[in-house]
Amino acid sequence: MEAPKPFFQIVLLFLLLSAYPNAFIHTALAEGVTPEEAKQLRDEVRGMFYHAFNGYMEHAFPLDELRPLSCGGEDTLGGYALTLIDSLDMLALLGDWEHFAASVEWIGRNLRFDINKTVSVFETTIRVLGGLLSAHLIASDYATGMKIPSYNNQLLNFAEDLARRLLPAFDTPTGIPFGSVNLLHGVDEHESKITSTAGGGTLTLEFGVLSRLTNDPIFEEVTKNAVRGLWARRSKLNLVGAHINVFTGEWTQKDAGIGTSIDSFYEYLLKAYLLFGDEEYLFIFQEAYAAAMHYLYNDPWYVEVNMDSAAIVWPLFNSLQAFWPGLQVLAGDIDPAIRTHSAFFSVWKRYGFTPEGFNLATLSVQQGQKSYPLRPELIESTYWLYKATRDPRYLDVGRDMVASLQYGARCPCGYCHISDVEFHKQEDHMESFFLAETVKYLWLLFDLAVGPDNLVENGPYKYIFSTEGHLLPATPQISLVHEHCSYIGAFCKIADYKQESHTSDIATGLQEANGSRLHEGQVHSRLPSFTSGLIKGFCPELSHGQKFGITYLASVDTTNQYESANKREPTILQSHSMGVVPNQSSEYSRSDNDNDNLQESSEGGSEREPPHPSQANWKPRTCEVLFTLYVNYDYEFE
């Protein structure tokens, strides 16, 4: 029988981390971090949140953000109490029903979006739309323990109103949205046609959740089309650039990386699959991740390369890359995540914070990128690695981060940007994401260490964190579990499928990208292997082309136009050199026996040829997913 697919492993790990948070607990905490100290650190982080939140409410509300040095406020996004909206689910996570309910009620009475303001589509989506949706899902559900009796879907109504005001941004020939839109008048005729890959490809979770809550598919459709528009214009190496023209589809900046301007594009590919069960996102993630590990990974760092030639153009660690180890945990690629996190944290230890840019050639702070704007990404990865491994070293890391923030960034009314990490010079600004993400992941880290008692770890649902740290639950309404039935493992209600257990091997493509390349004499570690103890069989599955009606055409080879600075000949992943073109007919069918007759490509790739349209008697299976899962790691800690 055909071996389980790579996404089987990804879902196994995600479900395991969610369902069995105590699976890898060590009996001792970090050296010096006793259980009592871990509790004290958790309470200290709680105090950090309220120092900043109360400072905002007393000195800045209802303006968008706090000026923590001067104890004032400023409107930075749209003038609609941004920090309060961004903080709602953190209040719920802390169990602060009183503040949560009061905040929701104030927003329900006062928020409005019919204002003449031009706003960032990306920032408005992840901060405001995501904050409203997360709080709505908590406030409307008794199972969360934070139900507000008087609540009547006001936040959901505001979220829908806001999203409809953002929709004009998607009216482009490529489907990739403009970067900004006016909430009252739509897209200005002089609006720039250049947007970032992250800006166009990091909208799927919030818009997808909204579609499923309102039963209006338009929101999910436009954001999915944006992802397809970006992916269709990838290079032959399966890399995407940093900036693109939304009208012509031409890349205006061809630097490929995992950091600035691209980062959350990768993040939302995997998370959209985990939340919605849509295999197309996973297919793209597998291709994109394999290429990133092949061309961008210089163990343990990541560099930026030309998307066509793979020539290194920027040997730089930028702070936005620090989310990557956390994403690798969700993807099941633990070993490189551990090594990369250790390298990134060494920069934090050196300066007390991570600068926006650290030059890997000179081993110094990049000129003009010396600031630390209270970013959460490294803290987020620390939380995920501790959750996956329970290695006590990550509690040491968290303790150091708390100390840095307390002694370097704390100011009279909140926490300040650090304008220069070498001299710890403070700047009078506090981004809303400090409350939405930075302290959230720190608090979750230490709460996990002392025995978690919160909505994420012990709540009624499994949660996906948005790129802004908002909690999006995998409820039946949002996460259509039946869509996973062909991929996770299931009982197939048909007589000719026997109950069998399976062992999943690591993905061949990821082995090629992560297991066989040499970097300065070192070999990448293997991905963890996963074993399912009680999987009862697999329903037959459609190929990606069959399921989504997409044909792959070889794109024009432009790599000869470029020469690698180090004369390296890039290895073309033959099965990945594709363009995306919709088929006129996307309804493929096949008989039960045809599942075994599909041939792999001659290059050894995993893509299958679509069946002939005449094979018209394929029917979907009805499946019951079995979520009793086990995992086995192939690594040991030092």
XYZ file of C-alpha atoms in Angstrom:
638
model
C 0.000 0.000 0.000
C 1.191 3.517 -0.704
C 3.225 5.157 2.052
C 1.658 8.010 4.021
C 2.376 11.448 2.633
C 4.583 14.107 4.255
C 1.655 16.173 5.452
C 0.650 13.186 7.556
C 3.727 13.855 9.690
C 3.003 17.567 9.954
C -0.527 17.031 11.214
C 0.663 14.329 13.601
C 3.068 16.714 15.273
C 0.577 19.575 15.409
C -2.098 17.379 16.954
C 0.381 15.848 19.358
C 1.592 19.241 20.568
C -2.012 20.327 21.020
C -3.501 17.161 22.510
C -0.575 15.876 24.551
C 1.271 18.911 25.914
C 2.962 16.827 28.612
C 4.406 14.257 26.229
C 8.064 15.191 26.696
C 8.224 16.710 30.174
C 11.580 16.567 31.913
C 11.426 16.054 35.659
C 13.742 19.004 36.280
C 13.467 22.536 35.033
C 16.396 24.631 33.875
C 19.355 24.891 36.196
C 18.369 27.457 38.768
C 14.804 27.658 37.469
C 12.886 25.740 40.083
C 9.162 25.155 39.695
C 8.602 27.960 42.153
C 10.831 30.323 40.179
C 9.046 29.371 36.961
C 5.794 30.371 38.639
C 7.361 33.640 39.757
C 8.551 34.314 36.220
C 5.068 33.624 34.849
C 3.615 36.060 37.378
C 6.315 38.596 36.521
C 5.370 38.400 32.844
C 1.737 38.867 33.817
C 2.816 42.009 35.654
C 4.697 43.156 32.544
C 1.503 42.855 30.533
C -0.539 44.900 32.984
C 2.161 47.534 33.376
C 1.964 48.154 29.635
C -1.799 47.582 29.240
C -2.734 49.852 32.137
C -0.279 52.442 30.860
C -2.031 52.374 27.507
C -5.522 52.565 28.993
C -4.600 55.422 31.326
C -2.469 57.541 29.007
C -3.191 56.624 25.366
C -6.634 55.063 24.980
C -8.554 55.399 22.650
C -5.627 56.343 20.429
C -3.894 53.498 18.653
C -0.651 53.093 20.559
C 1.161 54.187 23.693
C 4.128 56.523 23.979
C 5.605 54.874 27.063
C 8.356 57.393 27.880
C 6.212 60.528 27.733
C 3.057 58.712 28.858
C 1.006 59.866 25.888
C -0.666 58.302 22.892
C -0.603 58.378 19.101
C -2.690 57.174 16.180
C -0.525 54.955 14.011
C -2.851 52.779 11.943
C -6.445 53.963 11.743
C -7.408 55.692 14.953
C -9.570 52.915 16.382
C -8.020 51.848 19.690
C -5.602 49.483 17.981
C -3.756 48.354 21.123
C -7.017 47.489 22.901
C -8.220 45.356 19.988
C -4.825 43.678 19.702
C -4.858 42.860 23.442
C -8.308 41.289 23.727
C -7.394 37.622 23.491
C -4.454 38.094 25.870
C -6.907 39.364 28.476
C -8.957 36.217 27.888
C -5.860 34.019 28.039
C -5.031 35.486 31.451
C -8.582 34.722 32.585
C -9.312 38.412 33.155
C -13.018 38.277 32.386
C -13.737 41.706 33.863
C -11.330 43.619 31.616
C -12.119 41.409 28.653
C -15.872 41.954 28.947
C -15.524 45.699 29.518
C -13.239 46.026 26.498
C -15.554 44.035 24.226
C -18.541 46.097 25.327
C -16.722 49.402 24.717
C -15.652 48.291 21.253
C -19.192 47.149 20.488
C -20.511 50.621 21.291
C -17.788 52.796 19.818
C -15.845 51.157 16.999
C -16.460 52.330 13.435
C -14.632 51.881 10.152
C -16.463 54.352 7.908
C -13.557 56.734 8.197
C -11.447 58.508 5.598
C -8.200 56.733 6.491
C -5.772 54.931 4.191
C -4.470 51.868 6.009
C -2.108 48.979 5.412
C -4.048 45.929 4.230
C -1.540 43.621 5.904
C -1.323 45.365 9.290
C -5.067 46.019 9.466
C -5.784 42.377 8.708
C -3.409 40.775 11.185
C -3.914 43.247 14.025
C -7.492 44.506 13.796
C -9.382 41.869 11.812
C -7.552 39.056 13.588
C -8.060 40.646 16.994
C -11.788 41.094 16.426
C -12.293 37.544 15.163
C -10.311 35.948 17.976
C -12.173 37.923 20.643
C -15.516 37.150 19.001
C -14.823 33.427 19.055
C -13.944 33.608 22.745
C -16.732 35.946 23.857
C -19.484 34.027 22.043
C -18.642 30.536 23.304
C -19.499 29.195 26.766
C -16.884 26.477 26.322
C -14.068 29.031 26.577
C -15.104 30.089 30.068
C -15.067 33.720 28.910
C -18.556 33.986 27.428
C -20.096 37.449 27.756
C -23.869 37.106 28.296
C -24.716 40.439 26.694
C -22.539 39.847 23.657
C -24.443 39.699 20.376
C -21.837 39.211 17.623
C -20.821 42.870 17.520
C -17.165 42.038 16.931
C -18.007 39.661 14.104
C -20.148 42.341 12.472
C -17.300 44.834 12.754
C -14.885 42.277 11.313
C -17.112 41.710 8.301
C -17.546 45.436 7.762
C -13.789 45.966 7.922
C -13.007 43.092 5.557
C -15.471 44.381 2.965
C -13.691 47.737 3.090
C -10.417 45.934 2.392
C -11.794 43.947 -0.563
C -11.177 46.669 -3.188
C -7.443 46.127 -2.668
C -7.759 42.709 -4.311
C -9.113 44.105 -7.576
C -5.883 43.642 -9.537
C -4.992 41.657 -12.686
C -2.844 39.247 -10.663
C -5.189 38.857 -7.699
C -2.351 40.052 -5.451
C -3.713 42.967 -3.395
C -2.505 46.540 -3.206
C -0.577 47.310 -0.053
C -2.962 50.029 1.135
C -6.625 50.923 0.835
C -8.794 53.796 1.995
C -11.533 52.545 4.310
C -14.048 55.006 2.889
C -13.084 55.440 -0.766
C -11.218 52.257 -1.723
C -7.876 52.227 -3.533
C -6.497 55.610 -4.471
C -5.673 56.030 -8.160
C -2.113 56.959 -7.209
C -1.625 53.996 -4.883
C 1.664 52.166 -5.396
C 1.399 48.987 -7.433
C 4.319 47.437 -5.560
C 3.628 45.219 -2.574
C 5.576 42.717 -0.521
C 5.194 38.965 -0.705
C 4.275 38.834 2.971
C 1.773 41.647 2.505
C -0.022 39.775 -0.259
C 0.326 36.254 1.119
C -0.417 36.651 4.834
C -4.156 37.207 4.816
C -5.549 33.696 4.467
C -6.175 32.826 8.118
C -8.175 35.914 9.065
C -10.154 36.131 5.824
C -10.679 32.367 5.766
C -12.045 32.314 9.306
C -14.362 35.202 8.436
C -15.722 33.320 5.415
C -16.501 30.295 7.528
C -18.189 32.343 10.238
C -20.295 34.385 7.806
C -20.866 31.700 5.161
C -19.608 34.149 2.547
C -16.790 32.572 0.490
C -15.577 35.829 -1.055
C -13.082 36.568 1.729
C -11.411 33.181 1.568
C -11.451 33.171 -2.230
C -9.648 36.483 -2.724
C -6.868 35.667 -0.270
C -6.364 32.207 -1.719
C -6.157 33.725 -5.197
C -3.497 36.110 -3.884
C -1.405 33.162 -2.675
C -1.850 31.435 -6.024
C -0.858 34.637 -7.810
C 2.383 34.852 -5.861
C 3.208 31.157 -6.156
C 2.512 31.088 -9.887
C 5.265 33.672 -10.330
C 7.936 31.834 -8.362
C 11.276 31.123 -9.985
C 12.377 27.786 -11.405
C 14.084 27.213 -8.062
C 10.745 27.506 -6.250
C 11.819 30.754 -4.609
C 9.795 33.946 -4.339
C 11.117 37.483 -4.244
C 10.475 40.233 -1.736
C 8.407 42.738 -3.749
C 6.148 42.389 -6.776
C 4.085 44.579 -9.086
C 0.451 43.640 -8.493
C -0.550 44.663 -12.034
C 2.194 43.144 -14.163
C 3.284 40.319 -11.866
C 6.924 41.334 -12.330
C 9.235 41.010 -9.356
C 10.690 44.387 -8.432
C 12.979 42.934 -5.767
C 14.260 39.432 -6.419
C 15.975 38.813 -3.096
C 14.616 35.543 -1.709
C 14.775 34.862 2.021
C 12.767 33.895 5.092
C 12.838 37.297 6.763
C 11.760 40.821 5.935
C 8.981 41.131 3.336
C 8.588 37.345 2.880
C 8.517 35.691 6.324
C 4.835 35.147 7.062
C 4.108 33.999 3.500
C 5.712 30.693 4.497
C 4.027 30.755 7.899
C 0.494 31.067 6.545
C 0.926 28.306 3.991
C 1.360 25.731 6.720
C -1.020 27.284 9.206
C -3.806 27.636 6.634
C -3.532 23.916 6.020
C -3.540 23.094 9.732
C -6.564 25.302 10.401
C -8.663 24.689 7.300
C -7.511 21.285 6.095
C -6.962 22.593 2.574
C -4.327 20.414 0.937
C -3.412 23.028 -1.643
C -1.750 25.179 1.008
C 0.265 22.213 2.224
C 1.336 21.312 -1.293
C 2.700 24.820 -1.819
C 4.326 24.833 1.622
C 6.149 21.572 0.953
C 7.535 22.898 -2.305
C 8.461 26.299 -0.853
C 9.987 24.860 2.317
C 12.129 22.353 0.439
C 13.482 25.144 -1.752
C 14.157 27.398 1.242
C 16.102 24.668 3.013
C 18.044 23.885 -0.158
C 19.031 27.377 -1.241
C 18.719 29.647 1.814
C 19.954 27.457 4.657
C 23.627 27.755 5.556
C 23.576 25.757 8.752
C 22.582 27.206 11.181
C 21.931 30.588 9.515
C 19.755 31.681 6.602
C 20.881 34.023 3.861
C 19.152 35.939 1.104
C 19.803 34.863 -2.475
C 18.749 35.868 -5.960
C 15.502 33.995 -6.604
C 16.610 32.957 -10.110
C 20.279 32.086 -9.685
C 20.580 31.294 -5.947
C 23.606 33.631 -5.764
C 23.993 34.995 -2.243
C 23.127 38.679 -2.161
C 22.713 39.410 1.532
C 24.554 37.456 4.301
C 22.350 38.885 7.022
C 20.365 37.677 9.983
C 17.370 39.944 10.373
C 15.156 39.706 13.403
C 12.058 38.661 11.465
C 13.805 35.398 10.557
C 13.501 34.345 14.191
C 9.980 32.986 13.684
C 11.384 30.202 11.494
C 12.406 27.670 14.192
C 8.875 27.870 15.591
C 7.418 27.186 12.164
C 9.800 24.259 11.782
C 8.439 22.794 14.995
C 4.955 22.820 13.486
C 6.395 21.251 10.329
C 8.177 18.539 12.324
C 11.713 19.606 11.351
C 13.116 19.819 14.866
C 16.893 19.392 14.508
C 17.641 22.428 12.313
C 15.166 24.423 14.392
C 17.224 23.724 17.511
C 20.493 24.731 15.885
C 19.095 27.864 14.254
C 17.387 28.996 17.453
C 20.667 28.586 19.309
C 22.457 30.749 16.725
C 19.770 33.430 16.812
C 19.769 33.508 20.604
C 23.541 33.986 20.617
C 22.878 37.369 18.988
C 20.352 38.225 21.709
C 22.872 37.236 24.392
C 25.525 39.409 22.807
C 23.446 42.599 22.799
C 20.596 41.923 25.216
C 18.182 42.082 22.265
C 18.155 41.076 18.610
C 18.934 43.980 16.276
C 16.893 44.334 13.135
C 19.970 43.264 11.175
C 23.142 41.364 12.100
C 25.802 41.005 9.416
C 27.073 37.432 9.192
C 30.179 38.473 7.281
C 31.409 41.063 9.778
C 29.665 39.536 12.826
C 28.411 42.949 13.823
C 25.183 44.927 13.873
C 24.209 46.026 10.385
C 24.487 49.763 9.935
C 21.040 51.349 9.996
C 19.448 48.253 11.537
C 20.406 48.646 15.186
C 16.945 48.840 16.712
C 14.823 46.305 18.591
C 11.124 47.267 18.363
C 10.044 44.713 21.015
C 9.644 41.961 18.429
C 8.208 38.588 19.542
C 9.611 36.192 16.928
C 12.524 34.715 18.893
C 10.352 34.396 21.995
C 7.691 32.664 19.905
C 10.217 30.094 18.655
C 11.467 29.573 22.213
C 7.938 28.734 23.328
C 7.366 26.267 20.480
C 10.687 24.512 21.004
C 10.028 24.152 24.717
C 6.541 22.868 24.008
C 7.899 20.281 21.568
C 10.967 19.139 23.497
C 10.577 20.244 27.124
C 14.299 20.858 27.060
C 14.991 23.018 30.123
C 17.461 25.192 28.227
C 14.515 27.128 26.787
C 13.429 28.229 30.243
C 16.896 29.715 30.686
C 16.403 31.510 27.392
C 13.023 32.842 28.526
C 14.450 34.014 31.825
C 17.196 35.932 30.023
C 14.606 37.541 27.754
C 12.495 38.662 30.695
C 15.587 40.191 32.318
C 16.504 42.034 29.117
C 13.024 43.500 28.737
C 12.740 44.443 32.386
C 16.113 46.126 32.679
C 16.519 47.488 29.171
C 13.057 48.264 27.790
C 10.821 49.007 30.772
C 9.920 52.669 31.057
C 7.459 54.745 33.122
C 4.214 53.806 31.387
C 5.063 50.669 29.405
C 7.954 49.216 27.404
C 10.036 51.219 24.959
C 11.503 50.469 21.585
C 15.255 50.085 21.759
C 16.679 52.353 19.071
C 20.245 51.030 19.453
C 20.888 47.566 20.895
C 24.564 48.327 21.480
C 23.802 51.218 23.854
C 20.238 50.264 24.900
C 18.920 53.667 23.955
C 15.162 53.873 24.476
C 12.654 55.320 22.022
C 9.204 56.656 22.929
C 7.038 54.095 21.176
C 5.375 50.765 22.002
C 3.905 48.668 19.196
C 0.578 46.978 19.899
C 2.155 43.602 19.135
C 4.132 43.813 22.376
C 0.875 43.015 24.192
C -0.548 40.771 21.478
C 2.537 38.579 21.046
C 5.728 39.348 22.961
C 4.412 38.987 26.499
C 1.878 36.365 25.384
C 4.527 33.881 24.279
C 6.639 34.581 27.357
C 3.677 33.972 29.638
C 2.736 30.767 27.809
C 6.323 29.522 28.105
C 6.443 29.759 31.892
C 2.841 28.688 32.383
C 3.706 25.542 30.447
C 6.652 24.935 32.773
C 4.640 25.043 35.993
C 1.636 23.100 34.681
C -0.517 24.893 32.157
C -3.947 26.130 33.086
C -5.047 28.328 30.231
C -7.269 28.478 27.188
C -4.573 27.377 24.741
C -3.267 24.337 26.587
C -6.426 23.150 28.353
C -9.239 24.819 26.434
C -12.004 23.164 24.437
C -10.219 23.506 21.082
C -6.831 23.286 19.440
C -5.585 26.721 18.515
C -3.562 28.127 15.654
C -1.724 31.369 16.390
C -1.984 33.995 13.690
C 1.157 35.894 12.737
C 0.005 38.537 15.234
C -0.380 35.890 17.938
C -4.184 35.866 17.847
C -5.936 32.662 18.862
C -7.881 30.986 16.069
C -9.616 27.810 17.262
C -10.036 24.677 15.186
C -13.767 24.506 15.816
C -15.916 22.301 13.566
C -17.263 25.429 11.880
C -13.779 26.698 11.041
C -11.625 23.611 10.718
C -13.539 21.195 8.522
C -12.102 18.003 9.941
C -13.597 15.805 7.246
C -11.278 17.454 4.737
C -8.372 15.815 6.551
C -9.763 12.312 6.261
C -7.689 11.314 3.258
C -4.503 12.673 4.731
C -4.294 12.148 8.482
C -5.472 8.570 8.506
C -8.993 7.331 8.970
C -11.563 4.601 8.950
C -12.782 4.342 5.377
C -16.350 3.168 5.261
C -15.953 0.811 2.348
C -15.623 -2.949 2.365
C -12.469 -3.329 0.285
C -10.290 -1.206 2.604
C -8.784 -3.182 5.459
C -7.746 -1.724 8.762
C -4.005 -1.379 8.844
C -1.476 0.598 10.824
C 1.188 2.585 9.099
C 4.570 4.071 9.811
C 5.331 7.361 8.159
C 8.772 8.081 6.736
C 10.112 11.539 6.239
C 9.350 13.287 2.991
C 11.622 12.379 0.129
C 11.697 15.958 -1.068
C 12.656 17.235 2.359
C 15.317 14.540 2.642
C 16.831 15.878 -0.551
C 16.657 19.426 0.682
C 17.640 18.802 4.280
C 19.466 15.511 4.498
C 21.944 15.306 1.688
C 23.488 18.743 1.249
C 26.859 19.615 2.700
C 27.418 23.002 4.281
C 31.001 23.670 5.218
C 31.640 20.055 5.944
C 28.421 19.447 7.853
C 25.445 17.395 6.855
C 21.924 18.510 7.651
C 20.241 16.411 10.256
C 17.365 14.168 9.359
C 13.850 15.238 9.987
C 12.111 13.492 12.865
C 10.240 10.355 11.939
C 6.726 9.798 13.141
C 4.852 6.656 13.980
C 1.097 6.362 14.177
C -0.038 3.742 16.607
C -3.707 3.480 15.783
C -4.187 4.666 12.230
C -6.697 2.363 10.593
C -6.148 2.934 6.909
C -6.055 5.585 4.255
C -8.742 6.775 1.941
C -7.573 7.067 -1.661
C -6.484 10.596 -2.461
C -6.478 12.829 -5.490
C -3.296 14.408 -6.742
C -2.987 18.150 -6.336
C -3.727 18.741 -10.002
C -6.773 16.500 -9.898
C -8.189 18.024 -6.773
C -7.753 21.661 -7.731
C -7.810 21.535 -11.516
C -4.364 23.020 -11.895
C -1.956 22.206 -14.707
C 1.772 22.711 -14.293
C 3.673 24.153 -17.214
C 7.426 24.507 -17.426
C 8.366 28.129 -16.900
C 10.904 29.958 -19.010
C 14.449 29.254 -17.886
C 16.009 32.575 -16.956
C 18.832 31.271 -14.831
C 21.337 31.691 -17.672
C 20.889 35.441 -17.311
C 22.550 35.319 -13.954
C 25.904 34.136 -12.701
C 26.473 33.036 -9.174
C 28.961 35.143 -7.290
C 30.625 32.007 -6.032
C 30.241 30.154 -9.369
C 27.884 27.687 -7.748
C 25.658 25.921 -10.230
C 22.215 25.785 -8.654
C 20.576 22.420 -8.552
C 17.220 22.671 -10.266
C 14.544 20.652 -8.510
C 13.056 19.276 -11.698
C 9.652 18.414 -10.327
C 9.275 21.936 -8.942
C 9.819 23.951 -12.120
C 6.249 24.932 -12.753
C 3.817 27.672 -13.571
C 0.197 27.525 -12.473
C -2.617 27.709 -15.002
C -6.246 26.852 -14.162
C -7.795 24.041 -16.190
C -11.086 24.607 -17.924
C -12.308 21.380 -16.358
C -11.184 20.600 -12.852
C -13.394 17.604 -12.152
C -11.226 14.569 -12.466
C -12.550 11.153 -11.689
C -11.096 7.720 -11.448
C -12.002 4.237 -10.466
C -11.010 2.617 -7.186
C -8.262 0.627 -8.863
C -6.780 3.625 -10.629
C -5.268 4.838 -7.364
C -2.508 2.253 -7.635
C -1.813 2.903 -11.302
C -0.720 6.523 -11.076
C 2.953 6.765 -11.992
C 5.551 9.016 -10.412
C 7.527 11.346 -12.624
C 10.664 10.094 -14.315
C 12.751 12.485 -12.199
C 11.613 10.729 -9.059
C 9.293 13.509 -7.951
C 5.992 12.964 -6.242
C 3.751 14.678 -8.772
C 1.255 12.474 -10.603
C -0.205 12.898 -14.015
C -3.921 13.714 -13.976
C -6.129 10.882 -15.196
C -7.869 11.018 -18.500
C -11.214 12.833 -18.243
C -12.959 9.652 -19.383
C -12.161 7.984 -16.066
C -15.366 9.206 -14.566
C -16.394 6.787 -11.843
C -14.279 8.000 -8.923
C -16.309 8.790 -5.820
C -15.161 10.341 -2.542
C -14.944 8.210 0.576
C -16.694 8.964 3.818
C -14.103 8.869 6.530
C -13.824 9.136 10.275
C -10.558 10.565 11.454
C -8.887 8.825 14.350
C -6.861 11.251 16.423
C -5.040 8.838 18.718
C -1.500 9.561 17.589
C 2.017 8.838 18.724
C 5.353 10.310 17.823
C 8.968 9.179 17.917
C 11.899 11.552 17.589
C 15.262 10.592 16.136
C 17.336 13.046 18.125
C 18.781 13.400 21.577
C 19.794 16.465 23.490
C 23.325 16.999 24.620
